[in-house]
N, CA, C and O atoms as CSV, one atom per row, in Angstrom:
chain,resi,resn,atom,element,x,y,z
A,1,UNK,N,N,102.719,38.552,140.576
A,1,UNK,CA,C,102.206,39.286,139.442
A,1,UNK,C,C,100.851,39.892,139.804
A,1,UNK,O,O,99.889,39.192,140.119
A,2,UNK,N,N,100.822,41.143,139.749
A,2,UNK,CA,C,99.522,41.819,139.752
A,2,UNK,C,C,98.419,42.004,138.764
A,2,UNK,O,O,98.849,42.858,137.989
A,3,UNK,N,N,97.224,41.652,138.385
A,3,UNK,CA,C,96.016,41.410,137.485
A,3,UNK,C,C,95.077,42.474,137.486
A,3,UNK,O,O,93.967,42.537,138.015
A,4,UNK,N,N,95.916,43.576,136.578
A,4,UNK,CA,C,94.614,44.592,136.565
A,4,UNK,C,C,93.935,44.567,135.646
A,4,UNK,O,O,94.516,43.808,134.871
A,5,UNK,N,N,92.878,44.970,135.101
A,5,UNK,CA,C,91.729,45.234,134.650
A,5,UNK,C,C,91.926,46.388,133.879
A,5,UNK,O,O,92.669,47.303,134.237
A,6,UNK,N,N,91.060,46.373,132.462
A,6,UNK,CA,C,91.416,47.593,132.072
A,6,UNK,C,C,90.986,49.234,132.628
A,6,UNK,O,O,91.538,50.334,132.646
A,7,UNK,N,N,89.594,48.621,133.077
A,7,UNK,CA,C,88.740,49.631,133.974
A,7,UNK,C,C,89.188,50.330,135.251
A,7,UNK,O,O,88.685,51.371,135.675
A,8,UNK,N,N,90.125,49.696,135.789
A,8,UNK,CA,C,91.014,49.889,137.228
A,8,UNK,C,C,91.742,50.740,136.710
A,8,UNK,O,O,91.689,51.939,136.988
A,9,UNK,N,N,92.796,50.035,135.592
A,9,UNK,CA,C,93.575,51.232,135.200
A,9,UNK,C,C,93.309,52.226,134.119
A,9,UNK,O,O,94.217,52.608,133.380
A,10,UNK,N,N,92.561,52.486,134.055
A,10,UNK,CA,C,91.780,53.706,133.191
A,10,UNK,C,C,91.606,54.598,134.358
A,10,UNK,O,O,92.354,55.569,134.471
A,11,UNK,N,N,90.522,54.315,135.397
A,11,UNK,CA,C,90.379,54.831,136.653
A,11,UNK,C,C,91.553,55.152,137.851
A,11,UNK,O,O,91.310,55.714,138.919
A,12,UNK,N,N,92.668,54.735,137.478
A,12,UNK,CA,C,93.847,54.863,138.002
A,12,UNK,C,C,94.712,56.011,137.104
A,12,UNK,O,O,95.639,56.640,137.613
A,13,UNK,N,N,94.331,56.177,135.855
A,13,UNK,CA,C,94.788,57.258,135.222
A,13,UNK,C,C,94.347,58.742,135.190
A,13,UNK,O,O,94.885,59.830,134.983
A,14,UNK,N,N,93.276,58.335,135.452
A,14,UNK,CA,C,92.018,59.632,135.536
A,14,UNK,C,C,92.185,60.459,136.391
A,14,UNK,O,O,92.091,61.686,136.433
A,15,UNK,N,N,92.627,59.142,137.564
A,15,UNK,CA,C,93.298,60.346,138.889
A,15,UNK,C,C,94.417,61.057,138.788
A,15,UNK,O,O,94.578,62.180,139.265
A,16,UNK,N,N,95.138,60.488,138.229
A,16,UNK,CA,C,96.649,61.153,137.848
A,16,UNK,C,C,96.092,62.442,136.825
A,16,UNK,O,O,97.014,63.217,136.570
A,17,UNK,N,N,94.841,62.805,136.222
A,17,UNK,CA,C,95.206,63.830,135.799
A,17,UNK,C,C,94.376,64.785,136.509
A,17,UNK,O,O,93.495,64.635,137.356
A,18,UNK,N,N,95.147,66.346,135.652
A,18,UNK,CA,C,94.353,67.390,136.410
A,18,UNK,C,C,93.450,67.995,136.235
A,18,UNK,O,O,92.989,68.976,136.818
A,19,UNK,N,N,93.005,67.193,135.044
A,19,UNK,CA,C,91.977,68.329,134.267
A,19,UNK,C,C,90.823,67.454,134.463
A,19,UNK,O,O,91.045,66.489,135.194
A,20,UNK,N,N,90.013,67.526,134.134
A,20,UNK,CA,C,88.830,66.894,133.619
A,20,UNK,C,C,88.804,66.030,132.338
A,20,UNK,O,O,89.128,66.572,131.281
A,21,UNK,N,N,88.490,64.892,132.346
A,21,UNK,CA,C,89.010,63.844,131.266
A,21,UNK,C,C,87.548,63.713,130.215
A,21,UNK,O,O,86.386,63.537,130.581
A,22,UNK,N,N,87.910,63.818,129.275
A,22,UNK,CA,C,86.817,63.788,127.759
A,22,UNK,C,C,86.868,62.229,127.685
A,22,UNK,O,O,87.518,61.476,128.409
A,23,UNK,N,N,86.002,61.898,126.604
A,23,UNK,CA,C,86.493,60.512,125.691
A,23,UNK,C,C,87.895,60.617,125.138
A,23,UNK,O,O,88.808,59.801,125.268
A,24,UNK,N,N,87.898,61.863,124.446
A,24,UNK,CA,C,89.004,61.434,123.673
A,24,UNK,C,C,90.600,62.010,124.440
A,24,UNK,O,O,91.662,62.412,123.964
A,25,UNK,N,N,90.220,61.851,125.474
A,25,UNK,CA,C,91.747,62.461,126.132
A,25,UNK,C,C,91.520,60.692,126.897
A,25,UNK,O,O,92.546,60.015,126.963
A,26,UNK,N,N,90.230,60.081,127.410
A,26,UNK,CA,C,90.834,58.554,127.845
A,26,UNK,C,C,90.981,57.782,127.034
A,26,UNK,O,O,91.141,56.664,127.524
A,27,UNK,N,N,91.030,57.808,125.384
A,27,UNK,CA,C,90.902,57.284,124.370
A,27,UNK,C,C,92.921,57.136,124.466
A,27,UNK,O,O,93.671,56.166,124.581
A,28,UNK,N,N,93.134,58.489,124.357
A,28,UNK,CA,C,94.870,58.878,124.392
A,28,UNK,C,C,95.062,57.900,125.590
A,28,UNK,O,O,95.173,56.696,125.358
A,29,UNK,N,N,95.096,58.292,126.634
A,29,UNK,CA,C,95.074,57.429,127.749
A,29,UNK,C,C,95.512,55.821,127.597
A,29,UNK,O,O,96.463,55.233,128.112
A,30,UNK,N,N,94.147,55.176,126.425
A,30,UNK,CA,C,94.383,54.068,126.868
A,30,UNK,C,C,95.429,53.721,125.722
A,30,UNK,O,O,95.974,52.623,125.831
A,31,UNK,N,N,95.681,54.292,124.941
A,31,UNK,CA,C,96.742,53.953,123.911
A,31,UNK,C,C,97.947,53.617,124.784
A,31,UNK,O,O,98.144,52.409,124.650
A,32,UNK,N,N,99.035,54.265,125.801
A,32,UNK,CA,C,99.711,53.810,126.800
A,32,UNK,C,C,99.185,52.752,127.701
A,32,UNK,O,O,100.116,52.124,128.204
A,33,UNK,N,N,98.350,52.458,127.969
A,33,UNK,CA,C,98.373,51.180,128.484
A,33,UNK,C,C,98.299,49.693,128.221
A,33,UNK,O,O,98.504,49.589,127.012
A,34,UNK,N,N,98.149,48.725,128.633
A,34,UNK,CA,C,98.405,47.536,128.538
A,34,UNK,C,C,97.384,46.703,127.702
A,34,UNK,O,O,97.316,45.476,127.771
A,35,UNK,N,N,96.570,47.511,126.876
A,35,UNK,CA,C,95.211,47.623,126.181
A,35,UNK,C,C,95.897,48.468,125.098
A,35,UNK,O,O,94.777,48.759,124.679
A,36,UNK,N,N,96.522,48.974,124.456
A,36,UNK,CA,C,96.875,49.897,123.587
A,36,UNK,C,C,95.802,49.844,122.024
A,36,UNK,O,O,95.638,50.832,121.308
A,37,UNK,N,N,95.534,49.256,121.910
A,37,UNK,CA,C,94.827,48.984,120.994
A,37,UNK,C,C,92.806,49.203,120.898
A,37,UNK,O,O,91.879,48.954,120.127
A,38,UNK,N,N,93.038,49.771,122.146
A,38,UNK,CA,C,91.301,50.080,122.328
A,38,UNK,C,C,90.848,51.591,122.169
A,38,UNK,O,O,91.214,52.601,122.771
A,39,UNK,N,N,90.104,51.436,121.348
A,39,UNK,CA,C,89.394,52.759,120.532
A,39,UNK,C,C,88.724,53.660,121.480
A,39,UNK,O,O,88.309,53.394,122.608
A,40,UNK,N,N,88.691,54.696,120.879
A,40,UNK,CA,C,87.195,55.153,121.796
A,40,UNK,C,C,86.065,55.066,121.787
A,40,UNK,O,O,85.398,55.808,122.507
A,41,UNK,N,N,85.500,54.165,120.999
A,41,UNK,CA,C,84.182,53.638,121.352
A,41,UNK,C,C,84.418,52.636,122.790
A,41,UNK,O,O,83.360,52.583,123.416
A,42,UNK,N,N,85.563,51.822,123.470
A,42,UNK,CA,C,85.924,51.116,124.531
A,42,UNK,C,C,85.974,52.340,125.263
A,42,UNK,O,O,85.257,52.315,126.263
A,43,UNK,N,N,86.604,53.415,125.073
A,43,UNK,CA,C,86.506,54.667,126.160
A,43,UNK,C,C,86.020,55.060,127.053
A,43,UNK,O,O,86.247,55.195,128.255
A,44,UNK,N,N,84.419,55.478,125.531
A,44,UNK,CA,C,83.063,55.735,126.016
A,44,UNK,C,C,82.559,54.563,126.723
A,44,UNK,O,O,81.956,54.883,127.747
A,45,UNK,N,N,82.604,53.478,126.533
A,45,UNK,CA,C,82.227,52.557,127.869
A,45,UNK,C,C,82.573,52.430,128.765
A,45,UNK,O,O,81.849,52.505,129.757
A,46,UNK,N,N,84.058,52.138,128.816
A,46,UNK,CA,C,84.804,52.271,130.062
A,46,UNK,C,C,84.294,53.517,130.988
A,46,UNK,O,O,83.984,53.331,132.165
A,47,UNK,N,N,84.232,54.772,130.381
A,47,UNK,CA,C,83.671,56.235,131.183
A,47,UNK,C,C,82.291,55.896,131.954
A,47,UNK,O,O,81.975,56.173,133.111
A,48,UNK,N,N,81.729,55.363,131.174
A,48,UNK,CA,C,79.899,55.250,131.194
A,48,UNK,C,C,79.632,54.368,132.250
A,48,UNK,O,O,78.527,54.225,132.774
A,49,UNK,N,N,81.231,53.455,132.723
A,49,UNK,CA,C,80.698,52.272,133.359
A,49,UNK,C,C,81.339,52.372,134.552
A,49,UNK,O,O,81.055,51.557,135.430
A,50,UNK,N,N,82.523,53.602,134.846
A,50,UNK,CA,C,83.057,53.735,135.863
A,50,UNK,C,C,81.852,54.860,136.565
A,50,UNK,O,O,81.454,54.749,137.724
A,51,UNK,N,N,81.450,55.788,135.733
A,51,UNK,CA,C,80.739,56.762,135.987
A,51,UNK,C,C,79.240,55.529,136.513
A,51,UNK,O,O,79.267,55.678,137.734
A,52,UNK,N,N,78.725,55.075,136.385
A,52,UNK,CA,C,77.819,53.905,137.117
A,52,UNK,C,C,77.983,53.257,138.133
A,52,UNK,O,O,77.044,52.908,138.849
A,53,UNK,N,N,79.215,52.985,138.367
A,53,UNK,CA,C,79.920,52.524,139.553
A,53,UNK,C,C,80.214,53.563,140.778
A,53,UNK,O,O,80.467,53.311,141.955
A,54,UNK,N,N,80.086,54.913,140.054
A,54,UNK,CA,C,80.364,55.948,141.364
A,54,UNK,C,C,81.973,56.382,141.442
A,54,UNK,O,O,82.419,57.228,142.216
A,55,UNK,N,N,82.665,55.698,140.571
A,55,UNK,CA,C,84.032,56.321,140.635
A,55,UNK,C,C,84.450,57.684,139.644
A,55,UNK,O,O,85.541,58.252,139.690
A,56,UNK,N,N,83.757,57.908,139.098
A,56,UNK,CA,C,83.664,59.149,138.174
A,56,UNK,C,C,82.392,60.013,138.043
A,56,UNK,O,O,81.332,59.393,137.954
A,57,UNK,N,N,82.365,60.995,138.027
A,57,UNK,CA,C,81.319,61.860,137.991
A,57,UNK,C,C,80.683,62.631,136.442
A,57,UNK,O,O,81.656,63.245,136.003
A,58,UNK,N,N,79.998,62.749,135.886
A,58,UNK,CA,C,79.762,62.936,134.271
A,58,UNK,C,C,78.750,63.987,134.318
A,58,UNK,O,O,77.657,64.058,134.879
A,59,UNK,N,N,79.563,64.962,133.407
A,59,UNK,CA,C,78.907,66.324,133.473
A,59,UNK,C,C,79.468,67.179,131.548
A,59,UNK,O,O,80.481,67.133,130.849
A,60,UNK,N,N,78.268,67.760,131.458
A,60,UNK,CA,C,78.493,68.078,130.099
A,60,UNK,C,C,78.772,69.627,130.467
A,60,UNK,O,O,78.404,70.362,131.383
A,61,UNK,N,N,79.689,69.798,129.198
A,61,UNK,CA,C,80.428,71.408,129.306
A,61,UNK,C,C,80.590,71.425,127.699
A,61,UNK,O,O,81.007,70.424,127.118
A,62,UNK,N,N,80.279,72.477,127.082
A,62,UNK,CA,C,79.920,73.272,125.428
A,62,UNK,C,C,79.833,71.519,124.736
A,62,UNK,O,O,80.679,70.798,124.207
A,63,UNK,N,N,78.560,71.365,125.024
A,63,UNK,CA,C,78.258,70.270,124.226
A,63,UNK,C,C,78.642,68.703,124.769
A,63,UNK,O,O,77.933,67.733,124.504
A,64,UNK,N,N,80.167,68.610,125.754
A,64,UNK,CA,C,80.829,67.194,125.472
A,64,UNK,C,C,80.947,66.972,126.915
A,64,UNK,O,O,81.239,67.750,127.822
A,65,UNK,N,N,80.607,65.537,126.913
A,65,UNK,CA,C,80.623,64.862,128.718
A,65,UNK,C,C,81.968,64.556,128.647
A,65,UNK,O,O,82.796,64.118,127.849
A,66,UNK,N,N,81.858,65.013,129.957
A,66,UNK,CA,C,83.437,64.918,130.589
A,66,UNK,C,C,83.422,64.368,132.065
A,66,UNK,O,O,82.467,64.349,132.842
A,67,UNK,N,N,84.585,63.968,132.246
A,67,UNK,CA,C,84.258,63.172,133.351
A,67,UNK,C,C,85.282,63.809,134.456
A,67,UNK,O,O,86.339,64.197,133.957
A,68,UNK,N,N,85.160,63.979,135.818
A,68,UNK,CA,C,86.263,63.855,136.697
A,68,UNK,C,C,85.710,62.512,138.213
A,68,UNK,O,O,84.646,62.002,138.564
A,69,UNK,N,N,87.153,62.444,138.675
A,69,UNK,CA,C,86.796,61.345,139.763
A,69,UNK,C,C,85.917,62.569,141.014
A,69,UNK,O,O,85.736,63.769,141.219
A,70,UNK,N,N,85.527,60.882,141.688
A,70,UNK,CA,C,84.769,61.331,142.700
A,70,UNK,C,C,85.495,60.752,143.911
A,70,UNK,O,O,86.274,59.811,143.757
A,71,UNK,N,N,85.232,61.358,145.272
A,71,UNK,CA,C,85.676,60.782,146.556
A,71,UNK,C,C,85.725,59.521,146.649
A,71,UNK,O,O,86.624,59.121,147.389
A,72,UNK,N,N,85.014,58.647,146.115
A,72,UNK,CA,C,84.693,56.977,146.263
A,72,UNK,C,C,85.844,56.572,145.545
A,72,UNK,O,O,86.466,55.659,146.088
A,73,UNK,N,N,86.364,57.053,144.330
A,73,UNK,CA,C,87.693,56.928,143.768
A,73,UNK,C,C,88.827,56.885,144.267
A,73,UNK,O,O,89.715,56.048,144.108
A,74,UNK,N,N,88.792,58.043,145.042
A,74,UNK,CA,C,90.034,58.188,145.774
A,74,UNK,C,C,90.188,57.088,147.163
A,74,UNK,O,O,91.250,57.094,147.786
A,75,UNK,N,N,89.325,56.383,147.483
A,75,UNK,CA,C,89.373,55.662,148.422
A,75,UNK,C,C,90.578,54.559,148.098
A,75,UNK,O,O,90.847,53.680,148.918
């Protein structure tokens, strides 16, 4: 049995997409996962805390931070 984390797989989703990920598109996000029940106020942390770690990069565009991965991610 494998033990992921919700933060792993948030960051495992992020990559799968193509766009640039908001709060509220990892908010959608985490509704499919194994966490289904976490808001986006958990989002915005989860973002804030991968983006601290170096696996996401955080940049504001008409007003709203958005996040995409960074090379250290893809490792």
């Amino acid at each position: 049995m494998i033990t992921i984390c919700r933060r792993d797989w948030l960051a495992a989703a992020i990559q799968a997409e193509a766009a640039p990920v908001t709060t509220q598109r990892a908010a959608e996000l985490l509704t499919t996962s194994p966490w289904p029940t976490s808001g986006r106020n958990t989002a915005r942390k989860d973002l804030r805390a991968l983006a601290r770690r170096g696996f996401l990069a955080a940049a504001e565009r008409n007003g709203r931070c958005i996040y995409t991965p960074t090379e250290r991610s893809a490792a």
